[in-house]
mmCIF file of C-alpha atoms and ligand atoms in Angstrom:
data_model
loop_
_atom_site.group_PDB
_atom_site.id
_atom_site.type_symbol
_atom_site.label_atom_id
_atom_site.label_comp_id
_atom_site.label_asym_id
_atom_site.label_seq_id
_atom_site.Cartn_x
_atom_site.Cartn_y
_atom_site.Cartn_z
ATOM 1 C CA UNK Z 875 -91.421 235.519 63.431
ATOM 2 C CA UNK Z 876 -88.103 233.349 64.123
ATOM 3 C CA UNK Z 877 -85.384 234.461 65.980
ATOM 4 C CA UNK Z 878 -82.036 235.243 63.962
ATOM 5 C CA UNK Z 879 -78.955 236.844 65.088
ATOM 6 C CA UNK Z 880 -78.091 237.874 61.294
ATOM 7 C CA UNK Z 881 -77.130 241.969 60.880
ATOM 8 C CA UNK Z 882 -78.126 242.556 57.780
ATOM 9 C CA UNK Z 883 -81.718 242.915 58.515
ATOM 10 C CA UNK Z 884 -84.896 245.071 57.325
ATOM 11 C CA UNK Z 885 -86.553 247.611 59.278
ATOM 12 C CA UNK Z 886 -85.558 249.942 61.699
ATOM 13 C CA UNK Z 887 -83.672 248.910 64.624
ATOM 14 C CA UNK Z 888 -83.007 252.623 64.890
ATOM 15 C CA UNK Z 889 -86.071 253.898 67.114
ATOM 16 C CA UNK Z 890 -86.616 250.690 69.720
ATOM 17 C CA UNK Z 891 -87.004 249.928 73.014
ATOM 18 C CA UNK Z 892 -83.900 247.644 74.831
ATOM 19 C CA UNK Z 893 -85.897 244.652 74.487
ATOM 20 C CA UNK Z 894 -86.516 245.141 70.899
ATOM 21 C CA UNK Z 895 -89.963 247.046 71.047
ATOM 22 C CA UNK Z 896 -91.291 249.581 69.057
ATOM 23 C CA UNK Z 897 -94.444 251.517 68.458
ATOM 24 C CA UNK Z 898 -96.527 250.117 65.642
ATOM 25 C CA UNK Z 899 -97.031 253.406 64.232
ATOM 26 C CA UNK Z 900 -100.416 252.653 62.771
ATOM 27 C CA UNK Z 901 -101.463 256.124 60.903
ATOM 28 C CA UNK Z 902 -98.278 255.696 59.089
ATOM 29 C CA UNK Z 903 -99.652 252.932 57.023
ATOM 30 C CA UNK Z 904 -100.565 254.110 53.671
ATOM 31 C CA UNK Z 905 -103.959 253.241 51.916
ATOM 32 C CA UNK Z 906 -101.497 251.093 49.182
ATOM 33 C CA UNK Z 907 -100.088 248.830 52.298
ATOM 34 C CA UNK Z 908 -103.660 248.536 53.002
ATOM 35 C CA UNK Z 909 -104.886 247.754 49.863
ATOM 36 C CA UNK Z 910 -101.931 245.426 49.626
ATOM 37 C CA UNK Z 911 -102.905 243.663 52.780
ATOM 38 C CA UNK Z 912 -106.879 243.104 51.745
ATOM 39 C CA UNK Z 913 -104.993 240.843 48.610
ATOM 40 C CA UNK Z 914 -102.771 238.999 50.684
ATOM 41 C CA UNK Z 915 -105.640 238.210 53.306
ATOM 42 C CA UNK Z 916 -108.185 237.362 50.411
ATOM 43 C CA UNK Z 917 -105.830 234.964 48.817
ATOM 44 C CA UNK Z 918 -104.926 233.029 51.569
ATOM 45 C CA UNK Z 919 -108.744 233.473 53.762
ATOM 46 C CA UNK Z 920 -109.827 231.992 50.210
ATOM 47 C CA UNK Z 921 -107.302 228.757 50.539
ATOM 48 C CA UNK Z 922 -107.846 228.040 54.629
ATOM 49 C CA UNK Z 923 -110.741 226.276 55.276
ATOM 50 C CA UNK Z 924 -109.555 223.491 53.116
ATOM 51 C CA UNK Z 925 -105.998 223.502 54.048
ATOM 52 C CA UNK Z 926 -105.980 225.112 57.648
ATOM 53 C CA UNK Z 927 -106.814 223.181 61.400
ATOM 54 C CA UNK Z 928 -110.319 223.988 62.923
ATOM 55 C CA UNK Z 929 -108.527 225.873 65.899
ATOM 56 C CA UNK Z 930 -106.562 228.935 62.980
ATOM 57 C CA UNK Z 931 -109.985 228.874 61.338
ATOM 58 C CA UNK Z 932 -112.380 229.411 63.873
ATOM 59 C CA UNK Z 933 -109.784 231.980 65.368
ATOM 60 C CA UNK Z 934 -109.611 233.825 61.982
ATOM 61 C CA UNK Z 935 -112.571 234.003 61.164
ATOM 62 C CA UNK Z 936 -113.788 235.650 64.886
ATOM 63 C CA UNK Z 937 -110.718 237.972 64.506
ATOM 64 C CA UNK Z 938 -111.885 239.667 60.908
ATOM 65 C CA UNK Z 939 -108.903 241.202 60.417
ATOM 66 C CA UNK Z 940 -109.081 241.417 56.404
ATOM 67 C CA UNK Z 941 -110.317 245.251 55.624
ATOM 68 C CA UNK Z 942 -107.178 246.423 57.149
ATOM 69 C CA UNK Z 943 -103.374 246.239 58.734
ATOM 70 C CA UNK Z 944 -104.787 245.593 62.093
ATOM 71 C CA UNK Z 945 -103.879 246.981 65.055
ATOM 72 C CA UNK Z 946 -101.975 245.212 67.428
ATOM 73 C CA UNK Z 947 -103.845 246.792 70.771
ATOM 74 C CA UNK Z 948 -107.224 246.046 68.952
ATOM 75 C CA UNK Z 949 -105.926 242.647 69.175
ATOM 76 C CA UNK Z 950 -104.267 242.423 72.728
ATOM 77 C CA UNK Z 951 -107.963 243.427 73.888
ATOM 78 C CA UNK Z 952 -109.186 240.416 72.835
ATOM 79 C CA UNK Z 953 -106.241 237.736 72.961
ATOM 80 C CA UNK Z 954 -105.022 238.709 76.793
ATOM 81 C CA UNK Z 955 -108.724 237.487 78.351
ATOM 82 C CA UNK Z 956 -108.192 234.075 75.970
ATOM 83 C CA UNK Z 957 -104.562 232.733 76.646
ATOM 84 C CA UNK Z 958 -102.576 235.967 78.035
ATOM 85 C CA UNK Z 959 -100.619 236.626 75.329
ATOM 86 C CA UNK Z 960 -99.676 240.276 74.634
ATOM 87 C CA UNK Z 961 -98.534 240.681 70.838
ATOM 88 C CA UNK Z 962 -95.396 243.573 70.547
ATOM 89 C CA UNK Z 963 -94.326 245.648 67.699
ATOM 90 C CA UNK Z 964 -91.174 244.834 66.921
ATOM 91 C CA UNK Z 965 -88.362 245.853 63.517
ATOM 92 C CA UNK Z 966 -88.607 242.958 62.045
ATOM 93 C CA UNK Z 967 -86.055 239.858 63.544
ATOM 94 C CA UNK Z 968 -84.992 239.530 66.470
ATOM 95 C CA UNK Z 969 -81.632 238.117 67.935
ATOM 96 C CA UNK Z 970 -82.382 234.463 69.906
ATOM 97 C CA UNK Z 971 -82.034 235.039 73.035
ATOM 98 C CA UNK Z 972 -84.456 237.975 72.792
ATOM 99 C CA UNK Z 973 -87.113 236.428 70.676
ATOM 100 C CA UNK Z 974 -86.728 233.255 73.663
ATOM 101 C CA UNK Z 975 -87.528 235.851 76.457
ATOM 102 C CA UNK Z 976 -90.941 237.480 74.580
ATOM 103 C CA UNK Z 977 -92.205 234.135 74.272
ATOM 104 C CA UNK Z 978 -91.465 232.695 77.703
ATOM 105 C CA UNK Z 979 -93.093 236.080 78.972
ATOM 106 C CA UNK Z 980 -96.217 235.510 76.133
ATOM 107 C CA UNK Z 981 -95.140 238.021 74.408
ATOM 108 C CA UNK Z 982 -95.392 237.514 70.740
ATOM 109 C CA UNK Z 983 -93.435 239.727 68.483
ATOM 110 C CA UNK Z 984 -94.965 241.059 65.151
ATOM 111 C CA UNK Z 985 -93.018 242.996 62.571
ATOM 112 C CA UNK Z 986 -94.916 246.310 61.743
ATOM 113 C CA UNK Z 987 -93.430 246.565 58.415
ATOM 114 C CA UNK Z 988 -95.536 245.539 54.969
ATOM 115 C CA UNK Z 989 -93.629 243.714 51.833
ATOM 116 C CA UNK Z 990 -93.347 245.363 48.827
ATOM 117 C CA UNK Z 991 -96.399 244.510 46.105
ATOM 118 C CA UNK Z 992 -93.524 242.791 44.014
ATOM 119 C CA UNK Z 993 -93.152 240.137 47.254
ATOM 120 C CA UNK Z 994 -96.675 239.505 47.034
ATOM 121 C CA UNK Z 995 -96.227 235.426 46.560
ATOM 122 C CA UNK Z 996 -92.912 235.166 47.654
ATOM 123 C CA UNK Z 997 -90.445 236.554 50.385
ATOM 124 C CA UNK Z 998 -87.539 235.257 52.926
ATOM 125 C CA UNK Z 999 -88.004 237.754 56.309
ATOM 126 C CA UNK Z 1000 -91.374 237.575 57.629
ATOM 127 C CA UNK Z 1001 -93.038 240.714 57.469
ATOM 128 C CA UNK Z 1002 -96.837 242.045 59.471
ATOM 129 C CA UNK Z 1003 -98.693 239.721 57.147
ATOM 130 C CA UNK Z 1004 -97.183 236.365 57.859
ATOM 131 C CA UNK Z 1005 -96.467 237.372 61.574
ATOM 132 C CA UNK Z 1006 -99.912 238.587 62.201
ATOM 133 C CA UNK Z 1007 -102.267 236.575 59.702
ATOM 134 C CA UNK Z 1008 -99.771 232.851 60.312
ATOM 135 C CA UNK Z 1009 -99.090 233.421 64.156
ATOM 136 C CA UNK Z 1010 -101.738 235.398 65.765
ATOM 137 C CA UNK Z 1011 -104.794 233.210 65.145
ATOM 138 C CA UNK Z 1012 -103.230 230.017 66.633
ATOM 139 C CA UNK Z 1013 -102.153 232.425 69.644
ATOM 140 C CA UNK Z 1014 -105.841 232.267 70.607
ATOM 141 C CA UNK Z 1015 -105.549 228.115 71.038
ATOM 142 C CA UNK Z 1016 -104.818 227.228 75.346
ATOM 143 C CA UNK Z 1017 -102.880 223.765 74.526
ATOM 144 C CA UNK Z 1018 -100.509 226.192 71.550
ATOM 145 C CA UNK Z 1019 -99.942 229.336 73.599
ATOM 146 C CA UNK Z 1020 -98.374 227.135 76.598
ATOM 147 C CA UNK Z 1021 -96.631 225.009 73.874
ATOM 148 C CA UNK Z 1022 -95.160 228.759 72.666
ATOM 149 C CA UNK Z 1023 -94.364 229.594 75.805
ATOM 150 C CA UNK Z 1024 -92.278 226.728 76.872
ATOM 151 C CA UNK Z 1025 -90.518 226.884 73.846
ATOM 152 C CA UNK Z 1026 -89.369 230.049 74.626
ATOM 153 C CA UNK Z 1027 -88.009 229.131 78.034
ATOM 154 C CA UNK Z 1028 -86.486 225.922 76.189
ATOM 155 C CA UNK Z 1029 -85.005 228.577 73.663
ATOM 156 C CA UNK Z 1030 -83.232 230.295 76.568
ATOM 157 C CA UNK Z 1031 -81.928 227.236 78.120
ATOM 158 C CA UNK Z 1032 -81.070 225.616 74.590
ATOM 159 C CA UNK Z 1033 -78.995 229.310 74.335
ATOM 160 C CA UNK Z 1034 -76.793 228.528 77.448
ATOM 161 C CA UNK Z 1035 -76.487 225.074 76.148
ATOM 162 C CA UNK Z 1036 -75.193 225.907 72.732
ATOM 163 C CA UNK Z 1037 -78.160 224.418 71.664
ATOM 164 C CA UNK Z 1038 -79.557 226.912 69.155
ATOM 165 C CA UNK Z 1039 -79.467 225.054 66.188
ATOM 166 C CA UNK Z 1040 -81.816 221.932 67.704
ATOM 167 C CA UNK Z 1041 -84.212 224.186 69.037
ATOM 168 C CA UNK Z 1042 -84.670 226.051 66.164
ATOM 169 C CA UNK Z 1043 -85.134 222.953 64.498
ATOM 170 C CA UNK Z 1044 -88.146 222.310 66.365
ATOM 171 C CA UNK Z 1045 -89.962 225.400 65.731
ATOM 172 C CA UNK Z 1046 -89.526 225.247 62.439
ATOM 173 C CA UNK Z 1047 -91.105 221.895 61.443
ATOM 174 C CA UNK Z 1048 -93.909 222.471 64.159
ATOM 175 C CA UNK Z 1049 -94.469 226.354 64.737
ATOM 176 C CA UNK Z 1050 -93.896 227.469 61.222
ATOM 177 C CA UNK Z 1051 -94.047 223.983 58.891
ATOM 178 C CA UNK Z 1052 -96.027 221.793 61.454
ATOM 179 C CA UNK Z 1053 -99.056 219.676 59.878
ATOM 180 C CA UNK Z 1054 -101.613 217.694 61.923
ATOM 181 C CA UNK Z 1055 -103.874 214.578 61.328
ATOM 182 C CA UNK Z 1056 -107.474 215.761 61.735
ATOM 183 C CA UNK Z 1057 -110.957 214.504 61.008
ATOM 184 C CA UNK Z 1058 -111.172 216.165 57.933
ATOM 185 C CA UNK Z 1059 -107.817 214.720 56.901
ATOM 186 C CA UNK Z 1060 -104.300 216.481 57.356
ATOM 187 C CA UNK Z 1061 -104.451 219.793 57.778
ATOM 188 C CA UNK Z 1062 -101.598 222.729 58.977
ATOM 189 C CA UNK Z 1063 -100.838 224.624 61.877
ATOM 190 C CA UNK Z 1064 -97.696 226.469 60.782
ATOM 191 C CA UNK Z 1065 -97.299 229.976 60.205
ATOM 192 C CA UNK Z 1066 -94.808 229.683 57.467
ATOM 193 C CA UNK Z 1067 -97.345 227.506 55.972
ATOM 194 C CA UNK Z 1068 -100.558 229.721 56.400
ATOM 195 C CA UNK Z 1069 -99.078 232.695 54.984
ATOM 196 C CA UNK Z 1070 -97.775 230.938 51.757
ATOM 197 C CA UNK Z 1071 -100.451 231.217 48.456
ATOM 198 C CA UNK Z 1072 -98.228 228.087 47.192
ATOM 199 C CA UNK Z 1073 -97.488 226.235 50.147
ATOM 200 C CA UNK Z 1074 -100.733 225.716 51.673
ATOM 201 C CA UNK Z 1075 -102.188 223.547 48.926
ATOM 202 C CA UNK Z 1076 -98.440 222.001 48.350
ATOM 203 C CA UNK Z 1077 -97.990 220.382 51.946
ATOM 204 C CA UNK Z 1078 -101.424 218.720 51.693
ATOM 205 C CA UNK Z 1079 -101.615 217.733 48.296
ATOM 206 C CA UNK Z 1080 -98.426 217.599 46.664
ATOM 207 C CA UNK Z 1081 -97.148 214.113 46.276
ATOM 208 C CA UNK Z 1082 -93.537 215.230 46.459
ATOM 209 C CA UNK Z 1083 -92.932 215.974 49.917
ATOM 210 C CA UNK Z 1084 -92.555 213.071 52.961
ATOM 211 C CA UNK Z 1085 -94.854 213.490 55.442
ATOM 212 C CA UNK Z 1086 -93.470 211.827 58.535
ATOM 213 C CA UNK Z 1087 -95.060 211.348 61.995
ATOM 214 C CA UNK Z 1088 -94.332 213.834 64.632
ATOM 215 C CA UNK Z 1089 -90.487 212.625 66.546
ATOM 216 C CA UNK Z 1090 -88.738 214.970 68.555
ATOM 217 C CA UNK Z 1091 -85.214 213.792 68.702
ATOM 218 C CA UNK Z 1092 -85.852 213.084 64.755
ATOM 219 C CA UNK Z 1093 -86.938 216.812 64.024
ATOM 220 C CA UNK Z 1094 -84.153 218.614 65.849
ATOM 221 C CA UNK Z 1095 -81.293 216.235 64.327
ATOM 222 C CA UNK Z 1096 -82.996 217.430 60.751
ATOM 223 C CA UNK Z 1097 -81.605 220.155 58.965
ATOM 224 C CA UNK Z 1098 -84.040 222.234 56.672
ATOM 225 C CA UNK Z 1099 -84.339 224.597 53.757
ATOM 226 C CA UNK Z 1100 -85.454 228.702 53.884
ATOM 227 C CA UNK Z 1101 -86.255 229.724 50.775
ATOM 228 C CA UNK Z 1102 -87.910 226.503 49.212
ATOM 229 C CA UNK Z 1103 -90.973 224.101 49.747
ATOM 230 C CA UNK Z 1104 -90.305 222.127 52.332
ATOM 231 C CA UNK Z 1105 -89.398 218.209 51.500
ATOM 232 C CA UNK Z 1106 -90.861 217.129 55.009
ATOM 233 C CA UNK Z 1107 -93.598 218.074 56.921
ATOM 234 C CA UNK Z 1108 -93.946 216.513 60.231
ATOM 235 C CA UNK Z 1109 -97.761 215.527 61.749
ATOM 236 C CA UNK Z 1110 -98.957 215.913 65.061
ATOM 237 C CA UNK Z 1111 -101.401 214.246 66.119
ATOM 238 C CA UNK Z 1112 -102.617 216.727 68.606
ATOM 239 C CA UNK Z 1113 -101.563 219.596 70.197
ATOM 240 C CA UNK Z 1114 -101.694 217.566 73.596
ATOM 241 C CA UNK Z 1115 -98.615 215.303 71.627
ATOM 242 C CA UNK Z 1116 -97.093 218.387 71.212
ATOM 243 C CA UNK Z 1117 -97.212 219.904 74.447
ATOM 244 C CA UNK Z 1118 -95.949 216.240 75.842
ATOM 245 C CA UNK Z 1119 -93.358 215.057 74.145
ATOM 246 C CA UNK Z 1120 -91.837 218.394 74.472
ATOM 247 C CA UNK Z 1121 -92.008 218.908 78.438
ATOM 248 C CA UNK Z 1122 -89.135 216.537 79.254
ATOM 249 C CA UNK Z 1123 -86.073 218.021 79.967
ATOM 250 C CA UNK Z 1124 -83.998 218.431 77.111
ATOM 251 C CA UNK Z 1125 -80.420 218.763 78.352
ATOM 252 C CA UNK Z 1126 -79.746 214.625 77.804
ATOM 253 C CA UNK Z 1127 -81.486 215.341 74.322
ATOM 254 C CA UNK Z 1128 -78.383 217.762 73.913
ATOM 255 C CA UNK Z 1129 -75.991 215.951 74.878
ATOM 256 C CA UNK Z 1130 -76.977 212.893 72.569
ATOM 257 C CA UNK Z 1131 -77.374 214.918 69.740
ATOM 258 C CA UNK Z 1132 -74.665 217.035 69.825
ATOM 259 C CA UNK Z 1133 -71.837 215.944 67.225
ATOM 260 C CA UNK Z 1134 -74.279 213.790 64.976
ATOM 261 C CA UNK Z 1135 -74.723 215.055 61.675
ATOM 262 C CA UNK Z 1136 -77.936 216.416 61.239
ATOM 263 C CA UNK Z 1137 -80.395 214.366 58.631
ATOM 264 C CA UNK Z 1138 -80.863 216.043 55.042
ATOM 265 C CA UNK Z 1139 -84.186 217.800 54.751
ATOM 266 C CA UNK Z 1140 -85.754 215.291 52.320
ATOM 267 C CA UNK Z 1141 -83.687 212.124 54.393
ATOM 268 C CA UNK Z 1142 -86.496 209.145 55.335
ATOM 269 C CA UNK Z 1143 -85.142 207.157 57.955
ATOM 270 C CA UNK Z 1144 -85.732 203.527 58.880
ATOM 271 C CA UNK Z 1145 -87.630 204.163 62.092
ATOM 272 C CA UNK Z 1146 -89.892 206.710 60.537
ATOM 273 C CA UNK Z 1147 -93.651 206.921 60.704
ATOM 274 C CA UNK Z 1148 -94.119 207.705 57.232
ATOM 275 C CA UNK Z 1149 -97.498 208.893 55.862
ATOM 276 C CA UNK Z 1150 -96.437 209.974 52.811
ATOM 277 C CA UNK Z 1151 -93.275 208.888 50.928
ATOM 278 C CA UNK Z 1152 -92.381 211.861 48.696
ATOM 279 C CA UNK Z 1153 -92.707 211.536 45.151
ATOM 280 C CA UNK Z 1154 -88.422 212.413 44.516
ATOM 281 C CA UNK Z 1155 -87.985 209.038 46.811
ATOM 282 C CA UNK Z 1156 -90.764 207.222 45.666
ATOM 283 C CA UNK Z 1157 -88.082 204.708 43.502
ATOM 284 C CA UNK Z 1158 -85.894 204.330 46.431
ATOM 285 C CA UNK Z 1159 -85.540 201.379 49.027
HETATM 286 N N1 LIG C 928 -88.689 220.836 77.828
HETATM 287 C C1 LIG C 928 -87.729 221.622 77.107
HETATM 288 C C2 LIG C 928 -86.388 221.720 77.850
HETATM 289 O O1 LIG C 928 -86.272 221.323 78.967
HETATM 290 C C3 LIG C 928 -88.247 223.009 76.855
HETATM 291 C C4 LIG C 928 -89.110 223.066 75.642
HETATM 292 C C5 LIG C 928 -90.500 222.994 75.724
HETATM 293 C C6 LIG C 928 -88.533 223.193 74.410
HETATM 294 C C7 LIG C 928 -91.271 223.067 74.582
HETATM 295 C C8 LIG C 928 -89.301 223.277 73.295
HETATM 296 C C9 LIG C 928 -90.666 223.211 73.367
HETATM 297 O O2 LIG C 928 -85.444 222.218 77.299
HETATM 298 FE FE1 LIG C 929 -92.828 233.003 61.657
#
């Protein structure tokens, strides 16, 4: 789930609450959306423990949520007594500002609706399977559910800065494209990631994307693509680095952005931890 103030949206906005909530409506799944959903899950449970961090896999795999669509409240029962979060069923996205005020409450907002079997590998809104099977597992890690939390209250306060477009910079090369350095080598943490057949081997073992160490100011002056592979991945070292070198205050951050042009997704810049040079720049000084 991202927060987008777009109208021309999926799902029903026709039956919710004011902040956006619905009822999951769980009988109303059919046994095909089901069915549907044991693929998706068996694809990508198949890909994870190679590609995946230790904290989504051990959380998946004590959640067992692959027979079925899963109900959110079977979930809440679980995921309130480990980091009090509360997931809510919402249409599908959700304008900024409201999206910002679920997550600073803990509240994380899942779509209820399924994609069509034609979408299997491939679609732009996220639907119940990347909200639920990309988000919800690394709900269940304490350092990532404060991280989520604070970035909602910096998404309100980025909102009365006119600072919308940095922030959702952020989430989207950490929450839903993040990698991280690990052990076992680098691995991902992002949802947008985790719920991609293609793009969980791609970010680990392609050689054409940059992977560039983790740099705040860097990420939310970079501009990024929606509906292809990413050209950059940015690595955390830990969630602690994470948590950190977000906490400051960003309202200078703001102000010294604001005006720059933003860096092209696939841009390598001088001061740049780089990891991986991507293949398309491999020729270049
Ligand atoms: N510290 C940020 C601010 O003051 C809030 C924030 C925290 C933003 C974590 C993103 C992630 O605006
Ligand atoms: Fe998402």
């Amino acid at each position: 789930m991202t927060g987008k103030t777009d109208h021309d949206l999926r799902g029903d906005y026709g039956h919710m609450r004011a902040d956006y909530t619905v009822d999951q409506d769980w009988p109303a799944y059919t046994p095909e959306e089901h069915a549907l959903w044991r693929r998706l899950y068996a694809r990508q449970a198949a890909l994870v423990p190679r590609y995946a961090c230790r904290e989504f896999n051990e959380a998946l795999a004590a959640l067992d949520f692959g027979g079925a669509i899963p109900r959110f409240e079977v979930v809440n029962a679980r995921l309130g007594p480990a980091t009090r979060w509360t997931l809510v069923a919402v249409p599908g996205l959700l304008p900024d500002k409201v999206f910002f005020e679920h997550l600073a409450n803990r509240r994380f907002p899942v779509t209820v609706w399924l994609r069509a079997p034609e979408e299997f590998d491939y679609i732009v809104e996220p639907d119940v399977f990347h909200d639920f099977f990309g988000h919800v597992p690394m709900l269940f890690d304490p350092v990532f559910a404060d991280y989520l939390q604070a970035y909602g209250r910096g998404g309100i306060k980025a909102h009365e800065l006119g600072a919308i477009e940095m922030i959702a910079r952020l989430y989207w090369y950490t929450v839903e494209f993040g990698l991280i350095e690990t052990p076992q080598g680098t691995r991902t943490y992002g949802a947008g990631i985790l719920s991609s057949g293609g793009e969980l081997p791609h970010c680990i073992e392609s050689d054409e994307p940059n992977r560039i160490g983790f740099d705040l100011l860097r990420i939310m002056r970079t501009g990024y693509k929606i509906d292809t592979f990413q050209e950059t991945y940015f690595v955390i070292r830990d969630f602690r680095e994470l948590f950190e070198a977000t906490s400051p205050d960003f309202t200078p951050y703001y102000a010294q952005l604001a005006g720059q042009e933003p860096h092209a997704p696939g841009a390598i810049l001088a001061a740049d931890r780089v990891l991986h040079r991507g293949r398309a720049l491999a020729g270049k000084p």
